[in-house]
Amino acid sequence: MRIDILTIFPEMFQSPLNYSILKRAQEAGIVDIVLTNIRDFATDNYKKVDDKPYGGGPGMVMMPQPVFDCFEYVKKLSPQKGRVILLTPQGQKFNQAKAVELSKEERLILIAGRYEGFDERIRIALDAEQISIGDYVLSGGELAAMIIVDAVVRLLSGALGDENSAKDDSFSTSLLEYPQYTRPEVFRGMKVPDILLSGNHGKIAQWRRDQALERTKKSRPDLLEKNMNVSKTKKGDNNGKRN
Ligand code: 6GU
């Protein structure tokens, strides 16, 4: 997979991209992550990328020209078309199903905005899908882009050491993950549940299912409800793209 990220703060990505799974996936050639600075496409002496909103109001808006020029440059860096995503709080909420969907693409082009948002003509002309990572406001789309990259890359074949470890993750089964324990057997008087030491794999699997269900009921009952509705409702939206 190739992931292009357009941002005015490429340095922000250095640390998250250079540890652990994301680092190894890049080194192994599983993913190629390319950062391009939108500010390099500003045309005035001050490298201006934002301006006041027409109609008044607080804050600044990302200007269309630097974003368009940057996008057109990035697009030509590789022959694949790419799925274009604008990170904005106005987008569809990101979740594990979306991560799985995006992990099947050959190329993603993520555009991180700052300020009060993008000039609307950017979204319209790039025919970009909009994604938000949750119902709260961040100072920019960079952290959201990093979260999406992390969630997507760990799903790519070969990115995790153990191919099974993504399958049991919370949300991939619509349940939260069951409790995990490692050595020692007793820590500060707290014992590992006997069943996990029993060697009975059938019973262990049953216990884990029960625990996952219990946890989900307790802290995320909405996931169980959603799960029951999935079979009833047909998903037919267009992922926030223009028709
Ligand atoms: Cl993608 N951007 C910003 N600025 N805030 C957010 C977000 C994105 N997702 C949730 N909040």
PDB file of C-alpha atoms and ligand atoms in Angstrom:
ATOM      1  CA  MET A   1       0.000   0.000   0.000  1.00  0.00           C
ATOM      2  CA  ARG A   2       1.025   3.558  -0.599  1.00  0.00           C
ATOM      3  CA  ILE A   3      -0.195   6.317   1.726  1.00  0.00           C
ATOM      4  CA  ASP A   4       0.308   9.951   0.789  1.00  0.00           C
ATOM      5  CA  ILE A   5      -0.245  12.536   3.490  1.00  0.00           C
ATOM      6  CA  LEU A   6      -0.662  16.212   2.674  1.00  0.00           C
ATOM      7  CA  THR A   7      -0.079  18.477   5.682  1.00  0.00           C
ATOM      8  CA  ILE A   8       1.479  21.763   6.705  1.00  0.00           C
ATOM      9  CA  PHE A   9       3.166  19.926   9.619  1.00  0.00           C
ATOM     10  CA  PRO A  10       4.992  16.887   8.193  1.00  0.00           C
ATOM     11  CA  GLU A  11       7.357  16.900  11.201  1.00  0.00           C
ATOM     12  CA  MET A  12       4.451  15.992  13.483  1.00  0.00           C
ATOM     13  CA  PHE A  13       4.376  12.559  11.839  1.00  0.00           C
ATOM     14  CA  GLN A  14       7.990  11.644  12.424  1.00  0.00           C
ATOM     15  CA  SER A  15       7.622  10.159  15.867  1.00  0.00           C
ATOM     16  CA  PRO A  16       4.423   8.090  15.409  1.00  0.00           C
ATOM     17  CA  LEU A  17       5.579   6.697  12.077  1.00  0.00           C
ATOM     18  CA  ASN A  18       8.957   5.628  13.360  1.00  0.00           C
ATOM     19  CA  TYR A  19       8.142   3.185  16.125  1.00  0.00           C
ATOM     20  CA  SER A  20       6.951  -0.353  16.421  1.00  0.00           C
ATOM     21  CA  ILE A  21       4.559  -1.751  13.829  1.00  0.00           C
ATOM     22  CA  LEU A  22       4.442   1.354  11.622  1.00  0.00           C
ATOM     23  CA  LYS A  23       8.209   1.491  11.512  1.00  0.00           C
ATOM     24  CA  ARG A  24       8.583  -2.223  10.755  1.00  0.00           C
ATOM     25  CA  ALA A  25       5.846  -2.201   8.112  1.00  0.00           C
ATOM     26  CA  GLN A  26       7.654   0.572   6.244  1.00  0.00           C
ATOM     27  CA  GLU A  27      11.029  -1.138   6.551  1.00  0.00           C
ATOM     28  CA  ALA A  28       9.507  -4.388   5.278  1.00  0.00           C
ATOM     29  CA  GLY A  29       8.032  -2.604   2.245  1.00  0.00           C
ATOM     30  CA  ILE A  30       4.461  -3.395   3.310  1.00  0.00           C
ATOM     31  CA  VAL A  31       3.565   0.273   3.231  1.00  0.00           C
ATOM     32  CA  ASP A  32       5.149   3.326   1.700  1.00  0.00           C
ATOM     33  CA  ILE A  33       4.190   6.498   3.566  1.00  0.00           C
ATOM     34  CA  VAL A  34       4.991   9.746   1.787  1.00  0.00           C
ATOM     35  CA  LEU A  35       4.578  13.153   3.429  1.00  0.00           C
ATOM     36  CA  THR A  36       4.193  16.289   1.350  1.00  0.00           C
ATOM     37  CA  ASN A  37       4.134  19.795   2.792  1.00  0.00           C
ATOM     38  CA  ILE A  38       1.201  21.869   1.554  1.00  0.00           C
ATOM     39  CA  ARG A  39       3.104  25.031   2.455  1.00  0.00           C
ATOM     40  CA  ASP A  40       5.698  24.269  -0.228  1.00  0.00           C
ATOM     41  CA  PHE A  41       2.950  25.049  -2.745  1.00  0.00           C
ATOM     42  CA  ALA A  42       2.133  28.502  -1.384  1.00  0.00           C
ATOM     43  CA  THR A  43       2.908  31.150  -3.966  1.00  0.00           C
ATOM     44  CA  ASP A  44       3.426  34.330  -1.946  1.00  0.00           C
ATOM     45  CA  ASN A  45       6.506  35.434  -0.032  1.00  0.00           C
ATOM     46  CA  TYR A  46       4.988  34.571   3.341  1.00  0.00           C
ATOM     47  CA  LYS A  47       4.112  31.000   2.300  1.00  0.00           C
ATOM     48  CA  LYS A  48       0.509  31.739   3.184  1.00  0.00           C
ATOM     49  CA  VAL A  49      -1.887  28.765   3.152  1.00  0.00           C
ATOM     50  CA  ASP A  50      -4.901  30.201   5.005  1.00  0.00           C
ATOM     51  CA  ASP A  51      -7.110  33.248   4.763  1.00  0.00           C
ATOM     52  CA  LYS A  52     -10.121  34.930   6.388  1.00  0.00           C
ATOM     53  CA  PRO A  53     -13.541  33.386   5.759  1.00  0.00           C
ATOM     54  CA  TYR A  54     -15.880  35.159   3.330  1.00  0.00           C
ATOM     55  CA  GLY A  55     -18.956  36.313   5.224  1.00  0.00           C
ATOM     56  CA  GLY A  56     -16.925  36.917   8.359  1.00  0.00           C
ATOM     57  CA  GLY A  57     -16.545  34.831  11.452  1.00  0.00           C
ATOM     58  CA  PRO A  58     -13.688  33.628  13.613  1.00  0.00           C
ATOM     59  CA  GLY A  59     -10.566  31.802  12.507  1.00  0.00           C
ATOM     60  CA  MET A  60      -8.961  31.112   9.179  1.00  0.00           C
ATOM     61  CA  VAL A  61      -9.754  28.804   6.278  1.00  0.00           C
ATOM     62  CA  MET A  62      -7.331  26.657   4.230  1.00  0.00           C
ATOM     63  CA  MET A  63      -6.953  28.348   0.828  1.00  0.00           C
ATOM     64  CA  PRO A  64      -7.770  26.246  -2.226  1.00  0.00           C
ATOM     65  CA  GLN A  65      -4.697  27.028  -4.342  1.00  0.00           C
ATOM     66  CA  PRO A  66      -1.900  25.521  -2.180  1.00  0.00           C
ATOM     67  CA  VAL A  67      -4.001  22.422  -1.427  1.00  0.00           C
ATOM     68  CA  PHE A  68      -4.956  21.923  -5.089  1.00  0.00           C
ATOM     69  CA  ASP A  69      -1.397  22.396  -6.352  1.00  0.00           C
ATOM     70  CA  CYS A  70      -0.046  20.077  -3.668  1.00  0.00           C
ATOM     71  CA  PHE A  71      -2.686  17.469  -4.479  1.00  0.00           C
ATOM     72  CA  GLU A  72      -1.975  17.582  -8.204  1.00  0.00           C
ATOM     73  CA  TYR A  73       1.741  17.180  -7.523  1.00  0.00           C
ATOM     74  CA  VAL A  74       1.182  14.258  -5.142  1.00  0.00           C
ATOM     75  CA  LYS A  75      -1.229  12.513  -7.468  1.00  0.00           C
ATOM     76  CA  LYS A  76       1.454  12.316 -10.150  1.00  0.00           C
ATOM     77  CA  LEU A  77       3.999  10.739  -7.779  1.00  0.00           C
ATOM     78  CA  SER A  78       2.420   7.352  -8.410  1.00  0.00           C
ATOM     79  CA  PRO A  79       0.183   5.862 -11.131  1.00  0.00           C
ATOM     80  CA  GLN A  80      -2.471   4.473  -8.743  1.00  0.00           C
ATOM     81  CA  LYS A  81      -5.609   6.580  -8.526  1.00  0.00           C
ATOM     82  CA  GLY A  82      -5.875   6.517  -4.748  1.00  0.00           C
ATOM     83  CA  ARG A  83      -8.791   7.034  -2.412  1.00  0.00           C
ATOM     84  CA  VAL A  84      -8.853  10.680  -1.383  1.00  0.00           C
ATOM     85  CA  ILE A  85      -9.751  11.476   2.214  1.00  0.00           C
ATOM     86  CA  LEU A  86     -10.100  14.841   3.897  1.00  0.00           C
ATOM     87  CA  LEU A  87      -9.681  14.768   7.668  1.00  0.00           C
ATOM     88  CA  THR A  88     -12.355  16.993   9.130  1.00  0.00           C
ATOM     89  CA  PRO A  89     -14.698  16.939  12.130  1.00  0.00           C
ATOM     90  CA  GLN A  90     -17.562  17.110   9.576  1.00  0.00           C
ATOM     91  CA  GLY A  91     -16.743  13.677   8.202  1.00  0.00           C
ATOM     92  CA  GLN A  92     -18.137  10.222   8.784  1.00  0.00           C
ATOM     93  CA  LYS A  93     -16.942   8.742  12.028  1.00  0.00           C
ATOM     94  CA  PHE A  94     -13.959   6.407  11.678  1.00  0.00           C
ATOM     95  CA  ASN A  95     -14.283   2.897  13.072  1.00  0.00           C
ATOM     96  CA  GLN A  96     -12.802  -0.582  12.674  1.00  0.00           C
ATOM     97  CA  ALA A  97     -15.058  -1.426   9.713  1.00  0.00           C
ATOM     98  CA  LYS A  98     -13.748   1.665   7.898  1.00  0.00           C
ATOM     99  CA  ALA A  99     -10.171   0.688   8.807  1.00  0.00           C
ATOM    100  CA  VAL A 100     -10.737  -2.742   7.232  1.00  0.00           C
ATOM    101  CA  GLU A 101     -12.276  -1.134   4.154  1.00  0.00           C
ATOM    102  CA  LEU A 102      -9.355   1.280   3.728  1.00  0.00           C
ATOM    103  CA  SER A 103      -6.799  -1.495   4.276  1.00  0.00           C
ATOM    104  CA  LYS A 104      -7.968  -3.064   1.001  1.00  0.00           C
ATOM    105  CA  GLU A 105      -7.040  -0.007  -1.077  1.00  0.00           C
ATOM    106  CA  GLU A 106      -3.817   0.191  -3.078  1.00  0.00           C
ATOM    107  CA  ARG A 107      -3.343   3.837  -2.273  1.00  0.00           C
ATOM    108  CA  LEU A 108      -4.723   6.374   0.196  1.00  0.00           C
ATOM    109  CA  ILE A 109      -4.296  10.119  -0.115  1.00  0.00           C
ATOM    110  CA  LEU A 110      -4.960  11.788   3.229  1.00  0.00           C
ATOM    111  CA  ILE A 111      -5.306  15.559   3.467  1.00  0.00           C
ATOM    112  CA  ALA A 112      -4.956  17.054   6.925  1.00  0.00           C
ATOM    113  CA  GLY A 113      -6.466  20.491   7.437  1.00  0.00           C
ATOM    114  CA  ARG A 114      -5.768  23.143  10.011  1.00  0.00           C
ATOM    115  CA  TYR A 115      -7.608  26.256  11.140  1.00  0.00           C
ATOM    116  CA  GLU A 116     -11.385  26.435  10.836  1.00  0.00           C
ATOM    117  CA  GLY A 117     -11.386  24.020   7.916  1.00  0.00           C
ATOM    118  CA  PHE A 118     -11.006  23.735   4.164  1.00  0.00           C
ATOM    119  CA  ASP A 119     -12.418  26.030   1.513  1.00  0.00           C
ATOM    120  CA  GLU A 120     -15.461  24.007   0.414  1.00  0.00           C
ATOM    121  CA  ARG A 121     -14.240  23.941  -3.207  1.00  0.00           C
ATOM    122  CA  ILE A 122     -11.404  21.642  -2.127  1.00  0.00           C
ATOM    123  CA  ARG A 123     -13.828  18.965  -0.980  1.00  0.00           C
ATOM    124  CA  ILE A 124     -16.067  19.348  -4.014  1.00  0.00           C
ATOM    125  CA  ALA A 125     -13.403  19.403  -6.728  1.00  0.00           C
ATOM    126  CA  LEU A 126     -11.241  16.632  -5.280  1.00  0.00           C
ATOM    127  CA  ASP A 127     -14.349  14.481  -4.851  1.00  0.00           C
ATOM    128  CA  ALA A 128     -12.965  13.650  -1.442  1.00  0.00           C
ATOM    129  CA  GLU A 129     -14.534  11.523   1.205  1.00  0.00           C
ATOM    130  CA  GLN A 130     -14.467  13.166   4.643  1.00  0.00           C
ATOM    131  CA  ILE A 131     -13.524  11.291   7.775  1.00  0.00           C
ATOM    132  CA  SER A 132     -13.607  12.373  11.426  1.00  0.00           C
ATOM    133  CA  ILE A 133     -12.152  10.281  14.247  1.00  0.00           C
ATOM    134  CA  GLY A 134     -14.782  11.177  16.834  1.00  0.00           C
ATOM    135  CA  ASP A 135     -17.102  13.744  18.290  1.00  0.00           C
ATOM    136  CA  TYR A 136     -14.612  16.244  19.633  1.00  0.00           C
ATOM    137  CA  VAL A 137     -12.590  19.008  18.033  1.00  0.00           C
ATOM    138  CA  LEU A 138      -8.844  18.748  17.410  1.00  0.00           C
ATOM    139  CA  SER A 139      -6.584  21.607  16.349  1.00  0.00           C
ATOM    140  CA  GLY A 140      -5.949  19.903  13.041  1.00  0.00           C
ATOM    141  CA  GLY A 141      -6.345  16.741  11.027  1.00  0.00           C
ATOM    142  CA  GLU A 142      -2.773  15.498  11.599  1.00  0.00           C
ATOM    143  CA  LEU A 143      -3.460  13.431  14.700  1.00  0.00           C
ATOM    144  CA  ALA A 144      -6.554  12.002  13.004  1.00  0.00           C
ATOM    145  CA  ALA A 145      -4.443  11.034   9.962  1.00  0.00           C
ATOM    146  CA  MET A 146      -1.933   9.286  12.226  1.00  0.00           C
ATOM    147  CA  ILE A 147      -4.683   7.334  13.936  1.00  0.00           C
ATOM    148  CA  ILE A 148      -6.120   6.212  10.616  1.00  0.00           C
ATOM    149  CA  VAL A 149      -2.680   5.234   9.305  1.00  0.00           C
ATOM    150  CA  ASP A 150      -1.989   3.201  12.438  1.00  0.00           C
ATOM    151  CA  ALA A 151      -5.365   1.423  12.396  1.00  0.00           C
ATOM    152  CA  VAL A 152      -5.065   0.636   8.676  1.00  0.00           C
ATOM    153  CA  VAL A 153      -1.415  -0.404   8.469  1.00  0.00           C
ATOM    154  CA  ARG A 154      -1.638  -2.945  11.284  1.00  0.00           C
ATOM    155  CA  LEU A 155      -4.302  -4.723   9.232  1.00  0.00           C
ATOM    156  CA  LEU A 156      -2.031  -5.148   6.209  1.00  0.00           C
ATOM    157  CA  SER A 157      -0.810  -8.650   5.618  1.00  0.00           C
ATOM    158  CA  GLY A 158       2.536  -9.179   7.339  1.00  0.00           C
ATOM    159  CA  ALA A 159       2.391  -6.008   9.460  1.00  0.00           C
ATOM    160  CA  LEU A 160       1.781  -7.845  12.723  1.00  0.00           C
ATOM    161  CA  GLY A 161       4.159 -10.544  13.837  1.00  0.00           C
ATOM    162  CA  ASP A 162       1.305 -12.930  14.516  1.00  0.00           C
ATOM    163  CA  GLU A 163      -1.312 -13.039  11.757  1.00  0.00           C
ATOM    164  CA  ASN A 164      -3.972 -13.976  14.287  1.00  0.00           C
ATOM    165  CA  SER A 165      -3.455 -11.101  16.646  1.00  0.00           C
ATOM    166  CA  ALA A 166      -5.633  -8.632  14.704  1.00  0.00           C
ATOM    167  CA  LYS A 167      -8.539 -11.075  14.538  1.00  0.00           C
ATOM    168  CA  ASP A 168      -9.199 -11.125  18.283  1.00  0.00           C
ATOM    169  CA  ASP A 169      -8.910  -7.376  18.671  1.00  0.00           C
ATOM    170  CA  SER A 170     -11.727  -5.473  20.248  1.00  0.00           C
ATOM    171  CA  PHE A 171     -14.229  -4.368  17.553  1.00  0.00           C
ATOM    172  CA  SER A 172     -13.080  -6.828  14.889  1.00  0.00           C
ATOM    173  CA  THR A 173     -15.586  -9.207  16.453  1.00  0.00           C
ATOM    174  CA  SER A 174     -17.890  -6.349  17.580  1.00  0.00           C
ATOM    175  CA  LEU A 175     -16.972  -7.301  21.119  1.00  0.00           C
ATOM    176  CA  LEU A 176     -14.343  -5.833  23.399  1.00  0.00           C
ATOM    177  CA  GLU A 177     -11.280  -7.970  23.901  1.00  0.00           C
ATOM    178  CA  TYR A 178     -11.240 -10.543  26.724  1.00  0.00           C
ATOM    179  CA  PRO A 179      -8.880 -10.038  29.722  1.00  0.00           C
ATOM    180  CA  GLN A 180      -5.261 -11.028  29.148  1.00  0.00           C
ATOM    181  CA  TYR A 181      -2.655 -12.180  31.665  1.00  0.00           C
ATOM    182  CA  THR A 182       1.054 -12.940  31.488  1.00  0.00           C
ATOM    183  CA  ARG A 183       3.639 -14.061  34.020  1.00  0.00           C
ATOM    184  CA  PRO A 184       3.846 -14.178  37.025  1.00  0.00           C
ATOM    185  CA  GLU A 185       0.963 -16.412  38.127  1.00  0.00           C
ATOM    186  CA  VAL A 186       0.541 -14.337  41.290  1.00  0.00           C
ATOM    187  CA  PHE A 187       1.335 -10.628  41.371  1.00  0.00           C
ATOM    188  CA  ARG A 188       0.880  -8.695  44.641  1.00  0.00           C
ATOM    189  CA  GLY A 189      -1.578 -11.327  45.786  1.00  0.00           C
ATOM    190  CA  MET A 190      -3.636 -11.188  42.545  1.00  0.00           C
ATOM    191  CA  LYS A 191      -3.886 -14.556  40.850  1.00  0.00           C
ATOM    192  CA  VAL A 192      -4.300 -15.406  37.178  1.00  0.00           C
ATOM    193  CA  PRO A 193      -7.717 -17.110  36.707  1.00  0.00           C
ATOM    194  CA  ASP A 194      -7.307 -20.897  37.129  1.00  0.00           C
ATOM    195  CA  ILE A 195      -8.996 -21.636  33.819  1.00  0.00           C
ATOM    196  CA  LEU A 196      -6.135 -19.993  31.876  1.00  0.00           C
ATOM    197  CA  LEU A 197      -3.660 -22.348  33.568  1.00  0.00           C
ATOM    198  CA  SER A 198      -5.840 -25.414  33.006  1.00  0.00           C
ATOM    199  CA  GLY A 199      -4.599 -26.262  29.535  1.00  0.00           C
ATOM    200  CA  ASN A 200      -8.211 -26.948  28.476  1.00  0.00           C
ATOM    201  CA  HIS A 201      -8.428 -24.989  25.238  1.00  0.00           C
ATOM    202  CA  GLY A 202     -12.159 -25.494  24.757  1.00  0.00           C
ATOM    203  CA  LYS A 203     -12.909 -24.149  28.224  1.00  0.00           C
ATOM    204  CA  ILE A 204     -10.462 -21.289  27.784  1.00  0.00           C
ATOM    205  CA  ALA A 205     -12.128 -20.242  24.514  1.00  0.00           C
ATOM    206  CA  GLN A 206     -15.554 -20.384  26.185  1.00  0.00           C
ATOM    207  CA  TRP A 207     -14.334 -18.346  29.168  1.00  0.00           C
ATOM    208  CA  ARG A 208     -12.877 -15.738  26.820  1.00  0.00           C
ATOM    209  CA  ARG A 209     -16.135 -15.436  24.873  1.00  0.00           C
ATOM    210  CA  ASP A 210     -18.077 -15.044  28.138  1.00  0.00           C
ATOM    211  CA  GLN A 211     -15.648 -12.438  29.439  1.00  0.00           C
ATOM    212  CA  ALA A 212     -15.702 -10.473  26.182  1.00  0.00           C
ATOM    213  CA  LEU A 213     -19.495 -10.442  26.212  1.00  0.00           C
ATOM    214  CA  GLU A 214     -19.592  -9.463  29.893  1.00  0.00           C
ATOM    215  CA  ARG A 215     -17.159  -6.590  29.374  1.00  0.00           C
ATOM    216  CA  THR A 216     -18.986  -5.347  26.336  1.00  0.00           C
ATOM    217  CA  LYS A 217     -22.345  -5.414  28.160  1.00  0.00           C
ATOM    218  CA  LYS A 218     -20.800  -3.467  31.004  1.00  0.00           C
ATOM    219  CA  SER A 219     -18.830  -0.745  29.236  1.00  0.00           C
ATOM    220  CA  ARG A 220     -20.126  -0.657  25.634  1.00  0.00           C
ATOM    221  CA  PRO A 221     -23.697  -1.961  25.427  1.00  0.00           C
ATOM    222  CA  ASP A 222     -24.085   0.140  22.269  1.00  0.00           C
ATOM    223  CA  LEU A 223     -21.766  -2.305  20.455  1.00  0.00           C
ATOM    224  CA  LEU A 224     -24.085  -5.221  21.190  1.00  0.00           C
ATOM    225  CA  GLU A 225     -27.096  -3.289  19.998  1.00  0.00           C
ATOM    226  CA  LYS A 226     -25.294  -2.229  16.832  1.00  0.00           C
ATOM    227  CA  ASN A 227     -24.258  -5.831  16.253  1.00  0.00           C
ATOM    228  CA  MET A 228     -27.854  -7.000  16.432  1.00  0.00           C
ATOM    229  CA  ASN A 229     -28.938  -4.301  13.985  1.00  0.00           C
ATOM    230  CA  VAL A 230     -26.219  -5.016  11.419  1.00  0.00           C
ATOM    231  CA  SER A 231     -28.065  -8.059  10.137  1.00  0.00           C
ATOM    232  CA  LYS A 232     -31.310  -6.086   9.824  1.00  0.00           C
ATOM    233  CA  THR A 233     -30.108  -2.921   8.092  1.00  0.00           C
ATOM    234  CA  LYS A 234     -28.579  -2.867   4.665  1.00  0.00           C
ATOM    235  CA  LYS A 235     -25.602  -0.541   4.428  1.00  0.00           C
ATOM    236  CA  GLY A 236     -25.889   1.365   1.167  1.00  0.00           C
ATOM    237  CA  ASP A 237     -24.410   4.789   1.644  1.00  0.00           C
ATOM    238  CA  ASN A 238     -21.692   6.216  -0.547  1.00  0.00           C
ATOM    239  CA  ASN A 239     -19.058   6.877   2.093  1.00  0.00           C
ATOM    240  CA  GLY A 240     -19.623  10.595   2.073  1.00  0.00           C
ATOM    241  CA  LYS A 241     -18.661  11.004  -1.572  1.00  0.00           C
ATOM    242  CA  ARG A 242     -20.553  13.183  -3.999  1.00  0.00           C
ATOM    243  CA  ASN A 243     -23.052  11.426  -6.193  1.00  0.00           C
TER     244      ASN A 243
HETATM  245 CL1  6GU B   1     -10.308  14.593  11.318  1.00  0.00          CL
HETATM  246  N1  6GU B   1     -10.014  16.933  12.464  1.00  0.00           N
HETATM  247  C1  6GU B   1     -10.207  17.800  13.457  1.00  0.00           C
HETATM  248  N2  6GU B   1      -9.685  19.022  13.353  1.00  0.00           N
HETATM  249  N3  6GU B   1     -10.884  17.522  14.558  1.00  0.00           N
HETATM  250  C2  6GU B   1     -11.382  16.288  14.649  1.00  0.00           C
HETATM  251  C3  6GU B   1     -11.221  15.319  13.656  1.00  0.00           C
HETATM  252  C4  6GU B   1     -10.521  15.692  12.550  1.00  0.00           C
HETATM  253  N4  6GU B   1     -11.845  14.196  14.037  1.00  0.00           N
HETATM  254  C5  6GU B   1     -12.365  14.479  15.229  1.00  0.00           C
HETATM  255  N5  6GU B   1     -12.104  15.717  15.602  1.00  0.00           N
END
